[in-house]
Short mmCIF file of C-alpha atoms and ligand atoms in Angstrom, two decimals:
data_model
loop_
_atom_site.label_atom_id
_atom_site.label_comp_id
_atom_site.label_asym_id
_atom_site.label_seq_id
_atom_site.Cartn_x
_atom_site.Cartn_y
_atom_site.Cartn_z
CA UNK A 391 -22.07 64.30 -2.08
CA UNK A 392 -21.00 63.92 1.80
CA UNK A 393 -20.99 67.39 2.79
CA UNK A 394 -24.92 68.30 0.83
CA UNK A 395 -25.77 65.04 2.70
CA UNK A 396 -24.89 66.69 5.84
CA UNK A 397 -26.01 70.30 5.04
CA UNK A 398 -29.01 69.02 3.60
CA UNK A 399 -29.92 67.63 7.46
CA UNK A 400 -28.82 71.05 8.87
CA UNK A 401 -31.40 72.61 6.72
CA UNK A 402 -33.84 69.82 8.19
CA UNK A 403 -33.05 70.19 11.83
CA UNK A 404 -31.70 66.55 12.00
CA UNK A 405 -27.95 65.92 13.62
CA UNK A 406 -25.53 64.40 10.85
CA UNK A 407 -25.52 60.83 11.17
CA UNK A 408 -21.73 60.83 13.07
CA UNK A 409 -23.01 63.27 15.46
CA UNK A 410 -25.62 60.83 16.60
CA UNK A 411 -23.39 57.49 17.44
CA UNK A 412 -23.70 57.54 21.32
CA UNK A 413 -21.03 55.51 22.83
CA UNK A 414 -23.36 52.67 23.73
CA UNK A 415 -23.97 52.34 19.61
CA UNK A 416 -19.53 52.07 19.92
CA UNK A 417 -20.12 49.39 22.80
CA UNK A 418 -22.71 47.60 20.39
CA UNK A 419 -20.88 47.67 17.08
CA UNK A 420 -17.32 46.71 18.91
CA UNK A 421 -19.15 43.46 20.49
CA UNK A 422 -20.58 42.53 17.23
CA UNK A 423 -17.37 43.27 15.40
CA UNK A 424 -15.34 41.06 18.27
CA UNK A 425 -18.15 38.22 17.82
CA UNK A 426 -17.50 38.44 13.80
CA UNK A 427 -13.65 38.15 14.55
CA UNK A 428 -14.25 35.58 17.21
CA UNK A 429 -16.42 33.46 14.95
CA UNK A 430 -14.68 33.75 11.94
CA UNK A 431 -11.35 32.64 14.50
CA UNK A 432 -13.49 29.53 15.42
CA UNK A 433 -14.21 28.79 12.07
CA UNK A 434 -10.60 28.31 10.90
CA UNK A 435 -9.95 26.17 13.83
CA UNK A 436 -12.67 23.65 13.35
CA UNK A 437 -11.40 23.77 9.51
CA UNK A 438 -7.85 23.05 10.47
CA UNK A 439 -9.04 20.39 12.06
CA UNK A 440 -5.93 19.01 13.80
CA UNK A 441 -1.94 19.66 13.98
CA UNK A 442 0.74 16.82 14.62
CA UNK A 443 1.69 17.18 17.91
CA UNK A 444 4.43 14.14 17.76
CA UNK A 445 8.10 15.70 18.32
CA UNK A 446 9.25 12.16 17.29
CA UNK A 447 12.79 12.24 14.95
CA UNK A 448 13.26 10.26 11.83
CA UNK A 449 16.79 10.36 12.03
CA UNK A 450 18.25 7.42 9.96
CA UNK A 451 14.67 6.89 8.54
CA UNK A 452 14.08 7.53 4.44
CA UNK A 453 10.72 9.18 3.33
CA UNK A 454 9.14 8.90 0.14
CA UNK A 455 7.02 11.43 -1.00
CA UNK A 456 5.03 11.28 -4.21
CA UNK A 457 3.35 14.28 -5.88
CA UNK A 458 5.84 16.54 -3.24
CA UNK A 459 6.23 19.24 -5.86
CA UNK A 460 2.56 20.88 -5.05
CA UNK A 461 -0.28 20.89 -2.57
CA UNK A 462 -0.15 18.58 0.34
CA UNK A 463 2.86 16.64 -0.63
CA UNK A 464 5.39 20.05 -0.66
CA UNK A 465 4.06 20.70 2.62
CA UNK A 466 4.24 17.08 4.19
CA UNK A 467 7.72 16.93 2.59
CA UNK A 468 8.98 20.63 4.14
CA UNK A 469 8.17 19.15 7.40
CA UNK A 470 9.67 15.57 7.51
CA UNK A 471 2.68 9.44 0.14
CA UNK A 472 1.23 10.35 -2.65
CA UNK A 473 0.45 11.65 -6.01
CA UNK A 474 -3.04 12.70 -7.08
CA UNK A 475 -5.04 13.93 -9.70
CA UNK A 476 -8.99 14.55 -9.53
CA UNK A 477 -11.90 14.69 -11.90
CA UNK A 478 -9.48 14.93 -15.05
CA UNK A 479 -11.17 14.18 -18.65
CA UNK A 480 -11.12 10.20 -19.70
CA UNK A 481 -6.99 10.22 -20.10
CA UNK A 482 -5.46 6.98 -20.63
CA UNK A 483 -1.80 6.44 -19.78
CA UNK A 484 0.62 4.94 -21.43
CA UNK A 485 0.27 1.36 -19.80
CA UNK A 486 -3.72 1.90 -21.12
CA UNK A 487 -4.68 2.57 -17.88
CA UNK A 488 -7.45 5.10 -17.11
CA UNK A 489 -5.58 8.13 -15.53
CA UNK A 490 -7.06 8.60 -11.91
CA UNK A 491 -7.31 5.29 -10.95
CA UNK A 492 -3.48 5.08 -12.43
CA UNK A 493 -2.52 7.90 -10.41
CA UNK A 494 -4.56 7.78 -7.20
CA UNK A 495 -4.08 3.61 -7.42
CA UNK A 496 -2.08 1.51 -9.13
CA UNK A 497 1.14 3.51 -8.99
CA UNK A 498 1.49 3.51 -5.50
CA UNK A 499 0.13 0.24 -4.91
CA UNK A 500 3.20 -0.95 -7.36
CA UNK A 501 5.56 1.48 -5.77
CA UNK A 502 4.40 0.17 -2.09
CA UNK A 503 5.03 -3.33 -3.66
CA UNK A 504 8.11 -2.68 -5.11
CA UNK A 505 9.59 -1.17 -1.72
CA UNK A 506 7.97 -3.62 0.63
CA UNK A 507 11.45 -5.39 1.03
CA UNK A 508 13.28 -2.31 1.91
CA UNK A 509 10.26 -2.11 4.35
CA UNK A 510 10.82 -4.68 5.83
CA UNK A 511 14.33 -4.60 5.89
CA UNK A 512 14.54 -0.91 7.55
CA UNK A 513 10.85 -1.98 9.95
CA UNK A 514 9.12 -0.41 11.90
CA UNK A 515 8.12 1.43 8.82
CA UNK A 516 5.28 2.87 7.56
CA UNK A 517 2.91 3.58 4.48
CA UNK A 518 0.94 6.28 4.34
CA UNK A 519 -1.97 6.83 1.77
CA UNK A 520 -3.38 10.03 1.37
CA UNK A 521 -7.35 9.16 0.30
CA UNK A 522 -10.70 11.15 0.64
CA UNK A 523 -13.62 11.57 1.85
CA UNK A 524 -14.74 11.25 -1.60
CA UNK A 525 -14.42 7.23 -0.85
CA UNK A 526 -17.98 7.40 0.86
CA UNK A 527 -20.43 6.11 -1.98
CA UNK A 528 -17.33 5.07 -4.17
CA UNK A 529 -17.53 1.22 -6.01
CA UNK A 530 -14.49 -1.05 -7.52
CA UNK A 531 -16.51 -1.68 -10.56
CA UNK A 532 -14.25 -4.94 -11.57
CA UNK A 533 -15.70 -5.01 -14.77
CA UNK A 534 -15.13 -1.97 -15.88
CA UNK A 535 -12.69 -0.74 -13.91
CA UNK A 536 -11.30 2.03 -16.77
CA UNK A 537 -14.82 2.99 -17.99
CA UNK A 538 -14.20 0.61 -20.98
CA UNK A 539 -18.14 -0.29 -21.14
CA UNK A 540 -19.83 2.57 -18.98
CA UNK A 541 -19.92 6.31 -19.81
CA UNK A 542 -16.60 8.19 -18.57
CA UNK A 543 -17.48 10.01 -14.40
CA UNK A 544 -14.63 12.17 -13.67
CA UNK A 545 -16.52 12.11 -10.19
CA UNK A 546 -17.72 8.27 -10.36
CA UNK A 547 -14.00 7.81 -11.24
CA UNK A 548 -12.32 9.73 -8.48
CA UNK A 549 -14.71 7.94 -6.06
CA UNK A 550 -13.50 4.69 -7.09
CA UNK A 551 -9.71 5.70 -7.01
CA UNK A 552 -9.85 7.12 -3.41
CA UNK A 553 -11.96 3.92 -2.48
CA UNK A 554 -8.90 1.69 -4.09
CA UNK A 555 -6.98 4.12 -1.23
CA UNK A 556 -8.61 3.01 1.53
CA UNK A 557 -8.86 -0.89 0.54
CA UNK A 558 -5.27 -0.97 -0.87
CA UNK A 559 -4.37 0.66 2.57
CA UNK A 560 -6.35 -1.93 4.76
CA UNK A 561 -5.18 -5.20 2.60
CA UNK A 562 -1.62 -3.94 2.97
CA UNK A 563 -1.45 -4.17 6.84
CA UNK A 564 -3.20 -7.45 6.70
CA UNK A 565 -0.39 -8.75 4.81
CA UNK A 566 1.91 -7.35 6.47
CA UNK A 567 1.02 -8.29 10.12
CA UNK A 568 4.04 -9.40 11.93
CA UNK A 569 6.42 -7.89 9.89
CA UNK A 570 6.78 -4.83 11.60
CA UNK A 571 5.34 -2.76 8.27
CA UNK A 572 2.07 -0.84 9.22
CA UNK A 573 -0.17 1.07 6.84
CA UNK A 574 -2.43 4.05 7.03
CA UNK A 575 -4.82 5.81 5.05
CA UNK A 576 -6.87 9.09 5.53
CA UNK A 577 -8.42 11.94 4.62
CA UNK A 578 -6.49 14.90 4.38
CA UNK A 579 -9.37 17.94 4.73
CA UNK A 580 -10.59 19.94 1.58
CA UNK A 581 -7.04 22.26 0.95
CA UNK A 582 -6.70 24.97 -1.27
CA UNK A 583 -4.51 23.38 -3.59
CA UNK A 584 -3.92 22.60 -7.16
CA UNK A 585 -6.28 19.73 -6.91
CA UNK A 586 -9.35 21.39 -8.56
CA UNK A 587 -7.30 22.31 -12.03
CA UNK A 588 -9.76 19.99 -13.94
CA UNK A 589 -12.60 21.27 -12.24
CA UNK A 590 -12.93 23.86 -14.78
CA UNK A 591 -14.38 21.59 -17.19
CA UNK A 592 -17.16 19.98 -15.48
CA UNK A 593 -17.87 22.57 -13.20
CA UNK A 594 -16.92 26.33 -14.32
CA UNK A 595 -18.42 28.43 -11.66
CA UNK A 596 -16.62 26.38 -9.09
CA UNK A 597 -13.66 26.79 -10.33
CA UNK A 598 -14.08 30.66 -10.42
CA UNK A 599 -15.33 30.21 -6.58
CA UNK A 600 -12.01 27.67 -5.86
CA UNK A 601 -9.32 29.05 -7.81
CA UNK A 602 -8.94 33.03 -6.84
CA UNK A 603 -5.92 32.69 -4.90
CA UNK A 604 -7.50 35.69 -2.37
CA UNK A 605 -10.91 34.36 -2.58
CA UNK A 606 -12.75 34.80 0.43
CA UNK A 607 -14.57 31.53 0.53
CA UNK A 608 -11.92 29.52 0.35
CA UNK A 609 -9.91 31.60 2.38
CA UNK A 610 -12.97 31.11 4.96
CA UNK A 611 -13.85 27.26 4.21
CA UNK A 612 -10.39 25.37 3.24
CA UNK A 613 -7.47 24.36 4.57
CA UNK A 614 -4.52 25.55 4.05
CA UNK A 615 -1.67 23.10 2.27
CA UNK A 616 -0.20 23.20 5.95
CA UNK A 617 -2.77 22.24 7.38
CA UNK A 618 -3.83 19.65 5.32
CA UNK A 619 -0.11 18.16 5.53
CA UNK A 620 -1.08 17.60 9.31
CA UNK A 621 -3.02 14.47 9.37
CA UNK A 622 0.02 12.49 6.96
CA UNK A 623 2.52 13.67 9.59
CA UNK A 624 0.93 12.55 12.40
CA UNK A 625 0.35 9.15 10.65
CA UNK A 626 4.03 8.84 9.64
CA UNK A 627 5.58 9.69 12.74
CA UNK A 628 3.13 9.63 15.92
CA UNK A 629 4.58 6.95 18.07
CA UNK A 630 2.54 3.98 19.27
CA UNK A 631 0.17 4.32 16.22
CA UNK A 632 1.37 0.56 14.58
CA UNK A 633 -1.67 -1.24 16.66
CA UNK A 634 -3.90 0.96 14.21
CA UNK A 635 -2.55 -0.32 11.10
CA UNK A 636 -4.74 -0.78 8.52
CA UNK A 637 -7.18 2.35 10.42
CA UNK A 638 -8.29 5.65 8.61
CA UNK A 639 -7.65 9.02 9.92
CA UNK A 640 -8.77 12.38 9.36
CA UNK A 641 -7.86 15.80 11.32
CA UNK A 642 -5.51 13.84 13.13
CA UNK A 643 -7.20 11.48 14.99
CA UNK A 644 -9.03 7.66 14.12
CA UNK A 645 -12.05 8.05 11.90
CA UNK A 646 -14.75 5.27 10.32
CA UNK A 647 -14.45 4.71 7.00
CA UNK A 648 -17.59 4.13 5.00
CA UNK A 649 -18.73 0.49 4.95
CA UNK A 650 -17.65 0.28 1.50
CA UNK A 651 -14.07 0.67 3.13
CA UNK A 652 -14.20 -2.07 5.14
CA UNK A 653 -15.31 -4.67 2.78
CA UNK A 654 -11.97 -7.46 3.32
CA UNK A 655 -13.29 -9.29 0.16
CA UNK A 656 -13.31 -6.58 -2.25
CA UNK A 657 -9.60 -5.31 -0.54
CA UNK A 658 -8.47 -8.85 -1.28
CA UNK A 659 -9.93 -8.68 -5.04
CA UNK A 660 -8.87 -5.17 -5.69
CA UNK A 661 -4.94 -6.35 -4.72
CA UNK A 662 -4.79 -9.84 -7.00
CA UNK A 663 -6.76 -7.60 -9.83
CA UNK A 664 -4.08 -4.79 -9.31
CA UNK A 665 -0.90 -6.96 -9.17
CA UNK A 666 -2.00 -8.89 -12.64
CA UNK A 667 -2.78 -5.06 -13.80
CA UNK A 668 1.05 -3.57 -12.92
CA UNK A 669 2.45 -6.98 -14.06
CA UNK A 670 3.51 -8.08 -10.18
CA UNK A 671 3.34 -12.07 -9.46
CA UNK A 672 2.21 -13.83 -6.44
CA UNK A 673 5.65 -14.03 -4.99
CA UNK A 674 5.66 -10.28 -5.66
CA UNK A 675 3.01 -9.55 -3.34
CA UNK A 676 3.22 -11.73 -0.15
CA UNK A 677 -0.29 -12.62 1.59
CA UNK A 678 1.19 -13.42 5.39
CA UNK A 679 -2.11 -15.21 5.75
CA UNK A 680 -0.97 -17.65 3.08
CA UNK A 681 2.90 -17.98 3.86
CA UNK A 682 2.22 -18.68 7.53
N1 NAP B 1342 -6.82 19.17 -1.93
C1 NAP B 1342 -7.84 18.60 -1.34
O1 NAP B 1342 -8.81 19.26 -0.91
C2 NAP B 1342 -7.89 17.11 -1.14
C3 NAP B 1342 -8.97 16.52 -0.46
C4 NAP B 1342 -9.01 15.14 -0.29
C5 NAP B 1342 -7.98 14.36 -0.80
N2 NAP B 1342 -6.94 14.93 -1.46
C6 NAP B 1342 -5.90 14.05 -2.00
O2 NAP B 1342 -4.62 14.57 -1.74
C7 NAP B 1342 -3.71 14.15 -2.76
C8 NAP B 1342 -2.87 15.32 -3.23
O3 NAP B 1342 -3.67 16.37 -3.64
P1 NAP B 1342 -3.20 17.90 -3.59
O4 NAP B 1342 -4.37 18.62 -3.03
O5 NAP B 1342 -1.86 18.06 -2.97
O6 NAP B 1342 -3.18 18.19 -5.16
P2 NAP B 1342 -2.16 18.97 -6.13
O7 NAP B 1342 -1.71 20.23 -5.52
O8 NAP B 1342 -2.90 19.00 -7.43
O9 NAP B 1342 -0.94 17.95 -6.25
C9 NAP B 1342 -1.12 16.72 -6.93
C10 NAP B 1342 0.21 16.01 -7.24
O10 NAP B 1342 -0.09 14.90 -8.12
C11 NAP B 1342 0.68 15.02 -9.31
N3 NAP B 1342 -0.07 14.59 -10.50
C12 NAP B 1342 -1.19 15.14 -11.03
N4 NAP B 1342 -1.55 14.50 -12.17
C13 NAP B 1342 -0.63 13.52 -12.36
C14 NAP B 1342 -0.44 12.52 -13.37
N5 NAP B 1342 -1.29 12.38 -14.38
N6 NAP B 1342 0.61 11.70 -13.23
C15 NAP B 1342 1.46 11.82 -12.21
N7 NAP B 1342 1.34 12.75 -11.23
C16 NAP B 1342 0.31 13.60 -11.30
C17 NAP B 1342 1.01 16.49 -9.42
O11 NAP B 1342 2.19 16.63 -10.18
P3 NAP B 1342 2.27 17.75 -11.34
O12 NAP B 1342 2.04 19.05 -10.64
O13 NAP B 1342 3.64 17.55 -11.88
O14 NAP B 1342 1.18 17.41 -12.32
C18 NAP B 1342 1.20 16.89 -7.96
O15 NAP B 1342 2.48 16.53 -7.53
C19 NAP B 1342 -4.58 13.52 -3.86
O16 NAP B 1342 -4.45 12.11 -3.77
C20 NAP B 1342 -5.99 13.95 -3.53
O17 NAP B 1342 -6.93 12.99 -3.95
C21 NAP B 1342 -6.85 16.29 -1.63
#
């Protein structure tokens, strides 16, 4: 096909196509093929959003990772809290709980619990709570809070679990002021992780777009589980950072939550409903406010 191509512009009179690239055409296509590279370079950056900069040592220190055998938590744990699950189908687990705000929630809220002593004990030490984004337009529905009366979300439940993130996160260091305990909750980036393995069932084409290991989008538009490990880092180990206790972070730095994040009566709710839920007492789950 090439060569009657090119003998077929002989015949015409017309120089091949090759023969007529002058070098200023090489000068053009190089600069637009540097800006491509260049951009696409740019892009990743302002994806990665930040990287823990902190050379600070945890010797003597214990970490507990949850969910550390995928995603975000193998990362954060090859390098020095959570476990997650999102948009599943309407699972219930064995306590009766519905699954994601089991997962995402209650079980670190009664792990937390459970370990405050040791906390305190081994201060200054830190919680970390790995929410979303996703909290933004999220709602405890106290009623309802397992989609007992309403029609199952997987994304109206999600919503609600990473919202339970950010309040569990800010009642915690209100409790814990003075103690030397200090809590933290962000958002860790969009990652190209495991995450999306129930996407498939709500949402087929993105999971065809998300879950090509090589795909280009994501490859172009996500973090990677390195990067997305960052932001937990620096809130476990950046020195200095206990006068932000009870803040929310994302690439890194201090971020706002949404106002639905920063409601102290629904935090305070959401931890008294949660303790009777995982079977904790009042003595269980100090309120410094009321002991002092
Ligand atoms: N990836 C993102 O773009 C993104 C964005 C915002 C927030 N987050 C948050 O980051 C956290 C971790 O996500 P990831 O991206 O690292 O996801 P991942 O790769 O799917 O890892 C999730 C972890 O949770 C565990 N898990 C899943 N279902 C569970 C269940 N029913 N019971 C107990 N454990 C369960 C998994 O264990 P098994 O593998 O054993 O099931 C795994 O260790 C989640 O809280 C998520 O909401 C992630």
């Amino acid at each position: 096909m090439k060569s009657s191509a090119k003998a077929a512009c002989w015949r015409s009179g017309q120089q091949p196509m090759m023969d007529r690239v002058t070098p200023s055409d090489r000068v053009n296509y190089g600069a637009v093929l540097a800006l491509a590279v260049i951009s696409f370079m740019l892009l990743r950056k302002w994806i990665a959003g930040g990287v823990c900069k902190s050379c600070a040592r945890l010797d003597g220190k214990t970490v507990v990772i949850t969910g550390a055998n995928t995603g975000i938590g193998r990362e954060t744990a090859k390098e020095m809290a959570r476990r997650g699950v999102m948009m599943c189908p309407k699972l219930i687990t064995e306590d009766g709980f519905e699954t994601q705000l089991a997962v995402n929630h209650l079980g670190h809220f009664l792990l937390t619990n459970l370990l405050l002593g040791m906390l305190k004990r081994s201060s200054p030490s830190r919680v970390v709570n790995v929410s979303s984004v996703a909290h933004i337009g999220g709602k405890i529905e106290f009623d309802d809070l397992f989609f007992d009366k309403r029609p199952y979300s997987p994304l109206v439940s999600y919503k609600q679990s990473k919202l339970a993130n950010v309040l569990f996160s800010k009642e915690l260091a209100r409790r814990m002021k003075g103690t030397g305990v200090s809590s933290y909750c962000l958002h860790p980036g969009v990652i190209r992780t495991e995450l999306n393995r129930h996407i498939l069932l709500w949402y087929p084409m993105m999971k065809t777009i998300l879950s090509l290991p090589m795909n280009i989008l994501s490859m172009l538009l996500m973090k990677t589980p390195w990067q997305g490990a960052q932001t937990s880092i620096y809130c476990a180990v950046t020195e200095g950072l206990e006068r932000k206790s009870g803040c929310y972070f994302s690439d890194c730095a201090e971020k706002d939550p949404a106002p639905e994040g920063k409601d102290d009566a629904v935090a305070r709710r959401l931890w008294e409903e949660s303790s009777l839920l995982v079977g904790l007492n009042s003595t269980d789950t100090p309120d410094c406010k009321r002991s002092s």
